[in-house]
Coordinates of C-alpha atoms in Angstrom, one line a residue:
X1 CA 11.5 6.2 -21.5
X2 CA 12.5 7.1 -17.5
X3 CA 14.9 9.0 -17.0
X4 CA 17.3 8.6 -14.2
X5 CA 15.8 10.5 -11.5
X6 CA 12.6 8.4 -12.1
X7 CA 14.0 5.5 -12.3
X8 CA 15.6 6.3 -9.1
X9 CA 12.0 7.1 -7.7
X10 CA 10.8 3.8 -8.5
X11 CA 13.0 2.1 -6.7
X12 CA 12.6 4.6 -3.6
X13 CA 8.8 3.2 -3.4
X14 CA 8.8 -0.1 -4.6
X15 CA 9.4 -1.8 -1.4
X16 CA 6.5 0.4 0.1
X17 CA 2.8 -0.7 0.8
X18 CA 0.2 1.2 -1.2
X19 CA -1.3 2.7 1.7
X20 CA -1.5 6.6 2.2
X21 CA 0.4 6.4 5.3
X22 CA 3.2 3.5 4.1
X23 CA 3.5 6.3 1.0
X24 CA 3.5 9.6 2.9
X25 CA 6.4 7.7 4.7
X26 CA 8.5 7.3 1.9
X27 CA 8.2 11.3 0.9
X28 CA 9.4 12.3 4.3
X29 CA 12.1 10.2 4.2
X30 CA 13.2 12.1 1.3
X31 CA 12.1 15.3 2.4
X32 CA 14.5 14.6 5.5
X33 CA 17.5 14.3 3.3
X34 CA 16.3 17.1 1.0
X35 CA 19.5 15.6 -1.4
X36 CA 17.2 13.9 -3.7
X37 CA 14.3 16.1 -4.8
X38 CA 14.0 15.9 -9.1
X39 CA 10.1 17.8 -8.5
X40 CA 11.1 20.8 -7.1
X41 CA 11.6 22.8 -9.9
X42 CA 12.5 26.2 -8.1
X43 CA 8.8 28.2 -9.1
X44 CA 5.3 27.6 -9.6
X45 CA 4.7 25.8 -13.1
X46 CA 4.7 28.3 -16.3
X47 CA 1.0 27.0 -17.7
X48 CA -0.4 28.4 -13.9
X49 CA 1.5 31.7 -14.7
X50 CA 0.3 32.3 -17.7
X51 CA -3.5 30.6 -17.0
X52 CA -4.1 32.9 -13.4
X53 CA -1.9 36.2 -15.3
X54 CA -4.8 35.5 -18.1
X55 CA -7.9 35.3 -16.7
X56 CA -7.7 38.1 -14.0
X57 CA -5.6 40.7 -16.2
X58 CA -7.7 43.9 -16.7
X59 CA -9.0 42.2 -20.1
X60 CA -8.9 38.9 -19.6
X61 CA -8.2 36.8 -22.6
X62 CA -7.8 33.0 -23.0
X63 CA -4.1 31.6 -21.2
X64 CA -2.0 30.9 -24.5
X65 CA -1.1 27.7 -25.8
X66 CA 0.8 25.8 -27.6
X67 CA 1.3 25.8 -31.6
X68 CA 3.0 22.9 -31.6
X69 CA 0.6 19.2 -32.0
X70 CA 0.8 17.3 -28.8
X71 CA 0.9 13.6 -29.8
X72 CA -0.3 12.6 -26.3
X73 CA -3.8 10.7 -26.7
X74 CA -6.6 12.6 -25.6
X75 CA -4.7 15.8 -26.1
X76 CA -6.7 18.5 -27.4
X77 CA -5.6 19.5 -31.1
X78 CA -3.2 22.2 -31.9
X79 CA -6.1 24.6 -33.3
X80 CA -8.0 23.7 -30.5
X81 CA -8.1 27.3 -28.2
X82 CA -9.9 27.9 -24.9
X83 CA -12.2 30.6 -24.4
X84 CA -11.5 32.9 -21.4
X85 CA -11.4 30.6 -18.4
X86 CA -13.1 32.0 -15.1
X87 CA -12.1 30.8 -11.5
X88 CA -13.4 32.2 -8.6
X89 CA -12.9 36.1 -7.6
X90 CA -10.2 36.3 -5.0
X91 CA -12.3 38.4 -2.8
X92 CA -16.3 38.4 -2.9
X93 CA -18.1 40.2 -0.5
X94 CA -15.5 41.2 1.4
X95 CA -14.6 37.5 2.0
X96 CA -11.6 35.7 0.6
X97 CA -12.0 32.6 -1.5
X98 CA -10.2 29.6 -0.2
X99 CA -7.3 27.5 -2.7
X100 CA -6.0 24.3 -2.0
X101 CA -2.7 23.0 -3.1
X102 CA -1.9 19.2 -2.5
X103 CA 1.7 18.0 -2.0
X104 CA 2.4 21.8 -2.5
X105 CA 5.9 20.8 -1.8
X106 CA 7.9 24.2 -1.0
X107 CA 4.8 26.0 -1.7
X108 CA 5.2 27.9 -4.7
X109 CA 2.1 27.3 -6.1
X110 CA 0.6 28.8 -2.3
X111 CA 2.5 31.4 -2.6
X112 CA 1.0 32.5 -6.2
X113 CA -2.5 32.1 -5.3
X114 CA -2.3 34.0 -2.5
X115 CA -0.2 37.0 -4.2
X116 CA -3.6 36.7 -6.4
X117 CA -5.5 37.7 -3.1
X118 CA -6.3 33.9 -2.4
X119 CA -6.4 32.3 0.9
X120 CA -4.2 29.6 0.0
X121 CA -3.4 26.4 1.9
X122 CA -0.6 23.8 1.1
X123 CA -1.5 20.5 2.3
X124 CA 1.7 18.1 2.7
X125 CA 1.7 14.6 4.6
X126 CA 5.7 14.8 5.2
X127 CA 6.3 17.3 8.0
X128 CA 9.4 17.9 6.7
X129 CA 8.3 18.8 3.7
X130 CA 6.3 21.7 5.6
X131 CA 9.0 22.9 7.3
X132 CA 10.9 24.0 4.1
X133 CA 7.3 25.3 2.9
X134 CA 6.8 27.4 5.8
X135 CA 10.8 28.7 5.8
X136 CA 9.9 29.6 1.8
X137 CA 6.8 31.0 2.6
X138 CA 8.1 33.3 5.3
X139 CA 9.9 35.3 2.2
X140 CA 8.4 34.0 -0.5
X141 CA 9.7 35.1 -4.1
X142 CA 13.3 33.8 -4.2
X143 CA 12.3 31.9 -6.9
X144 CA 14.1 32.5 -10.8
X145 CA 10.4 33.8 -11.6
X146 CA 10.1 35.7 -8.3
X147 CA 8.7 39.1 -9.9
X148 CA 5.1 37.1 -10.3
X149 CA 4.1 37.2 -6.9
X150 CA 3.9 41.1 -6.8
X151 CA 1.1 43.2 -7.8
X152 CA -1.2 41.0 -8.6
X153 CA -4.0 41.3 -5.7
X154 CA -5.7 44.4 -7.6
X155 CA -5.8 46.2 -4.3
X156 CA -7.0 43.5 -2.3
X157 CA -3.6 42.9 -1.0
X158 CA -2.4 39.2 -0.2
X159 CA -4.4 36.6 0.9
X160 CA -3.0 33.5 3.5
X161 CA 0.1 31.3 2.3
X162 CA 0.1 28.4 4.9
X163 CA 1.6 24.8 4.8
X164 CA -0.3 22.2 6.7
X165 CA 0.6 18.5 8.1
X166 CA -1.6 15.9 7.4
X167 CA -3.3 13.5 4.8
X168 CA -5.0 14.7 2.4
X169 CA -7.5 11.4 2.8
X170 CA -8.5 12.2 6.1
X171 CA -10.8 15.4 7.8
X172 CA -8.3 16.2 10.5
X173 CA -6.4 19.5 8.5
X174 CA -9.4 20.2 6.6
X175 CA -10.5 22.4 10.1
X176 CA -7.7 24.4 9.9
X177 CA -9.0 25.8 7.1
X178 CA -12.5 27.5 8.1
X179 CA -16.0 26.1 6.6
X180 CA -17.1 25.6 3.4
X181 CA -15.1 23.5 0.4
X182 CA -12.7 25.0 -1.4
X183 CA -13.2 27.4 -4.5
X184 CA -9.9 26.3 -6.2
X185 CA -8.1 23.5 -6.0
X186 CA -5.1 23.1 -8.2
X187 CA -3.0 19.5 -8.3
X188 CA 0.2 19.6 -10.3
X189 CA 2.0 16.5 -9.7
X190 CA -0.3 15.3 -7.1
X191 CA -2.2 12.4 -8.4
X192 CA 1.0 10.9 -10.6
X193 CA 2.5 10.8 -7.4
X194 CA -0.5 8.3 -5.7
X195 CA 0.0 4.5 -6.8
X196 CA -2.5 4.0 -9.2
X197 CA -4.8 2.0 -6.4
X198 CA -5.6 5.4 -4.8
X199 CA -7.0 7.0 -7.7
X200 CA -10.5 6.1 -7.2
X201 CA -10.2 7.4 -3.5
X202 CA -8.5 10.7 -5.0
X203 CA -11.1 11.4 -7.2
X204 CA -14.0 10.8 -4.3
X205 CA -11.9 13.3 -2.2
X206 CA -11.4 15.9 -4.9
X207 CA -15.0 16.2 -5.6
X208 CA -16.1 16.1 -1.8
X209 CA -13.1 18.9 -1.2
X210 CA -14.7 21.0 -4.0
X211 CA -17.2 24.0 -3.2
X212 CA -20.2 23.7 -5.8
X213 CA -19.4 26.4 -7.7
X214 CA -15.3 25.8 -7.1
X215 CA -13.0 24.6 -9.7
X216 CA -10.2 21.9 -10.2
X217 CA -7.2 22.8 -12.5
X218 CA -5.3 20.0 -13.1
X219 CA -1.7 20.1 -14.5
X220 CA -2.2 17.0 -16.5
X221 CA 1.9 15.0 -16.1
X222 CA 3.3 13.2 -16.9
X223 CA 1.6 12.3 -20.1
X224 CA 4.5 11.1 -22.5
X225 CA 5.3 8.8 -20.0
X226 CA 4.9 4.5 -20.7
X227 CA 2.4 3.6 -18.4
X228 CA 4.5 -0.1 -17.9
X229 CA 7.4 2.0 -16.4
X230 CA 5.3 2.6 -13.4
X231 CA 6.1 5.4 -10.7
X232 CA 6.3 7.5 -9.2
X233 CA 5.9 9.9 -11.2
X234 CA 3.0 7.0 -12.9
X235 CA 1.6 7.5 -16.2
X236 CA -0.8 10.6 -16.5
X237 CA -2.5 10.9 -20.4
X238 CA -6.0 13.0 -20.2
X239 CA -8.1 9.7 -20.3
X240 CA -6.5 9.1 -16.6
X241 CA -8.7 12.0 -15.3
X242 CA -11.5 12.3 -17.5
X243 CA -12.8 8.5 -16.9
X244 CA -11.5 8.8 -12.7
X245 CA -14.2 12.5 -12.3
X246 CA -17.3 11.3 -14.1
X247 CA -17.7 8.6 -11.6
X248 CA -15.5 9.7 -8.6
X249 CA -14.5 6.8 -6.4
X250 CA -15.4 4.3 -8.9
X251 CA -12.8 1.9 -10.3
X252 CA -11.8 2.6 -13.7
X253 CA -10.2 0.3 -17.1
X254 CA -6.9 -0.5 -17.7
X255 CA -5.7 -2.4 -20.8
X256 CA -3.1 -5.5 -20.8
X257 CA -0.2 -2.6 -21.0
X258 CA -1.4 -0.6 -17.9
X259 CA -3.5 2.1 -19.9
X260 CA -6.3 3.8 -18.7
X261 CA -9.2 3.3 -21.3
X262 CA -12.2 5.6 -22.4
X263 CA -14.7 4.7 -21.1
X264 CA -18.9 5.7 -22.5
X265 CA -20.1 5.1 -19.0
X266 CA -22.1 8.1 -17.6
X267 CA -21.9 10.5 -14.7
X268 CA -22.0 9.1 -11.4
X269 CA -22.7 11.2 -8.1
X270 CA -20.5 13.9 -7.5
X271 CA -18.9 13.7 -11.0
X272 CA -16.8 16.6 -12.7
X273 CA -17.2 18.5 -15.8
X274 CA -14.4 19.7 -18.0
X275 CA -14.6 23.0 -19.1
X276 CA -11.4 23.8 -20.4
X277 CA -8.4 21.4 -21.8
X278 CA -5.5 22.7 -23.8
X279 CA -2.3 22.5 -24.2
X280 CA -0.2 25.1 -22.5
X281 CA 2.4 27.3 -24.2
X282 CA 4.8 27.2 -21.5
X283 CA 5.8 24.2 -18.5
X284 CA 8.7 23.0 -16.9
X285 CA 11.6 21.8 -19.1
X286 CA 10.8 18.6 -18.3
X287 CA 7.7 18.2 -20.1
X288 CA 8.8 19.7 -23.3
X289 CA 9.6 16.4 -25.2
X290 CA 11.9 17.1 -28.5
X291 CA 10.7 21.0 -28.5
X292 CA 6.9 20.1 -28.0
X293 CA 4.9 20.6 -25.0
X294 CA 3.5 16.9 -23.8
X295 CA 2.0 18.8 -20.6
X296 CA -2.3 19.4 -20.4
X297 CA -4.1 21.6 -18.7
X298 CA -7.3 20.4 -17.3
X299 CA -10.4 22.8 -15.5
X300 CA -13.1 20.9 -13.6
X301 CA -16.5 21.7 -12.2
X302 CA -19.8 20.1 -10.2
X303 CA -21.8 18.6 -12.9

């Protein structure tokens, strides 16, 4: 069931064309008010805590998860654990690895990546958005979980925490950025917020966007949601990405009720791999259904 604040969303974008620019738009307008913002949840996302604190602690181990069974379809099992996961080394001969967050909103996520030793870029279409990213960013840390962006560089010391203006469907902001793809890109709450039409288009972008040895990590919400409520936030079980990377910018299935369906089709050209899936052991409140995590976390690579 929606709640209120989605429902409120809804109605926010229904009158909108499904266009990246009709839909960028409607986030500024709301970023303009900044009296309606349900998303911003005050800090980055507990599962990206816990997954980046695992896999570069001095032993790295595999990010917890959850005990509880996620009823979600496509939902890895309870008993099902990750191995360690490996992303990218901050700093590799003596250059910094780039991440990219879209629709980083305030930039909390930015600002974890690069206290990590990252060069991180936000990417936001609504300048107003990016304003409030760049005031955060300036002091980042006043967040309830604030004590995670210190001392986590190993001695590298901070990488870049920048907010950029544009779309993430077109190459104008992508120059900001120096050469080369990026080595992490991390959506949470990206694609749900994209009308379903532009998920082909996201998933083309994604994998052009990606560095051949990068990685995608994909905070998989919301996945308890109907998909006949619509959105945003739309409909996001693990079938939604797992049928859009083998064949990115390919259309993909829907049944009579709006659901994505699986799909035996093979890879297509620049198709991702999933290398990691598993329910996390901590997210935001609102993806804890009844006590039981309904979020997923996703990790993607080049085929």
């Amino acid at each position: 069931m929606a709640t209120q604040n989605q429902d409120r969303l809804r109605t926010h974008f229904a009158s909108l064309e499904t266009t990246p620019t009709a839909q960028g738009s409607g986030w500024d307008t709301l970023w303009e008010s900044a009296s309606f913002l349900p998303w911003d949840r005050g800090y980055a996302n507990p599962a990206l805590i816990d997954l980046l604190s695992s896999s570069f602690a001095s032993q790295p181990s595999a990010p917890p998860t959850s005990s509880a069974p996620n009823p979600t379809p496509g939902a890895p099992s309870a008993d099902a654990q990750p191995a360690v996961i490996e992303l990218p080394r901050a700093v590799e001969g003596g250059k910094r690895k780039k991440v990219l967050v879209p629709g980083c909103g305030k930039g909390y996520d930015v600002a974890l990546f690069s206290a990590y030793g990252y060069d991180a870029y936000g990417l936001e279409v609504s300048q107003h958005a990016a304003k409030a990213a760049d005031e955060y960013l300036r002091n980042a840390g006043s967040g309830s979980l604030e004590n995670e962006y210190e001392g986590k560089d190993g001695g590298k010391g901070k990488g870049k925490a920048v907010c950029l203006v544009g779309d993430f469907f077109d190459d104008a902001w992508v120059k900001q950025t120096g050469e080369g793809g990026f080595d992490v890109i991390y959506d949470n709450t990206f694609l749900c917020a994209l009308p379903p039409s532009l998920r082909p288009q996201w998933a083309r972008r994604i994998s052009a966007l990606l560095a051949p040895n990068g990685r995608l990590i994909c905070l998989e919400f919301p996945t308890h949601k109907p998909a006949s409520s619509g959105g945003p936030p739309w409909s996001l079980p693990p079938t939604v990405h797992l049928e859009l990377l083998k064949q990115p910018g390919e259309e993909i299935s829907y049944n009579e009720a709006g659901v994505v369906v699986a799909t035996d089709r093979g890879v297509g050209e620049g198709a991702l791999e999933r290398v990691a899936h598993y329910v996390p052991a901590r997210t935001h409140d609102v993806a804890v259904i009844k006590g039981v995590v309904r979020d997923c976390v996703s990790v993607w690579r080049h085929v």
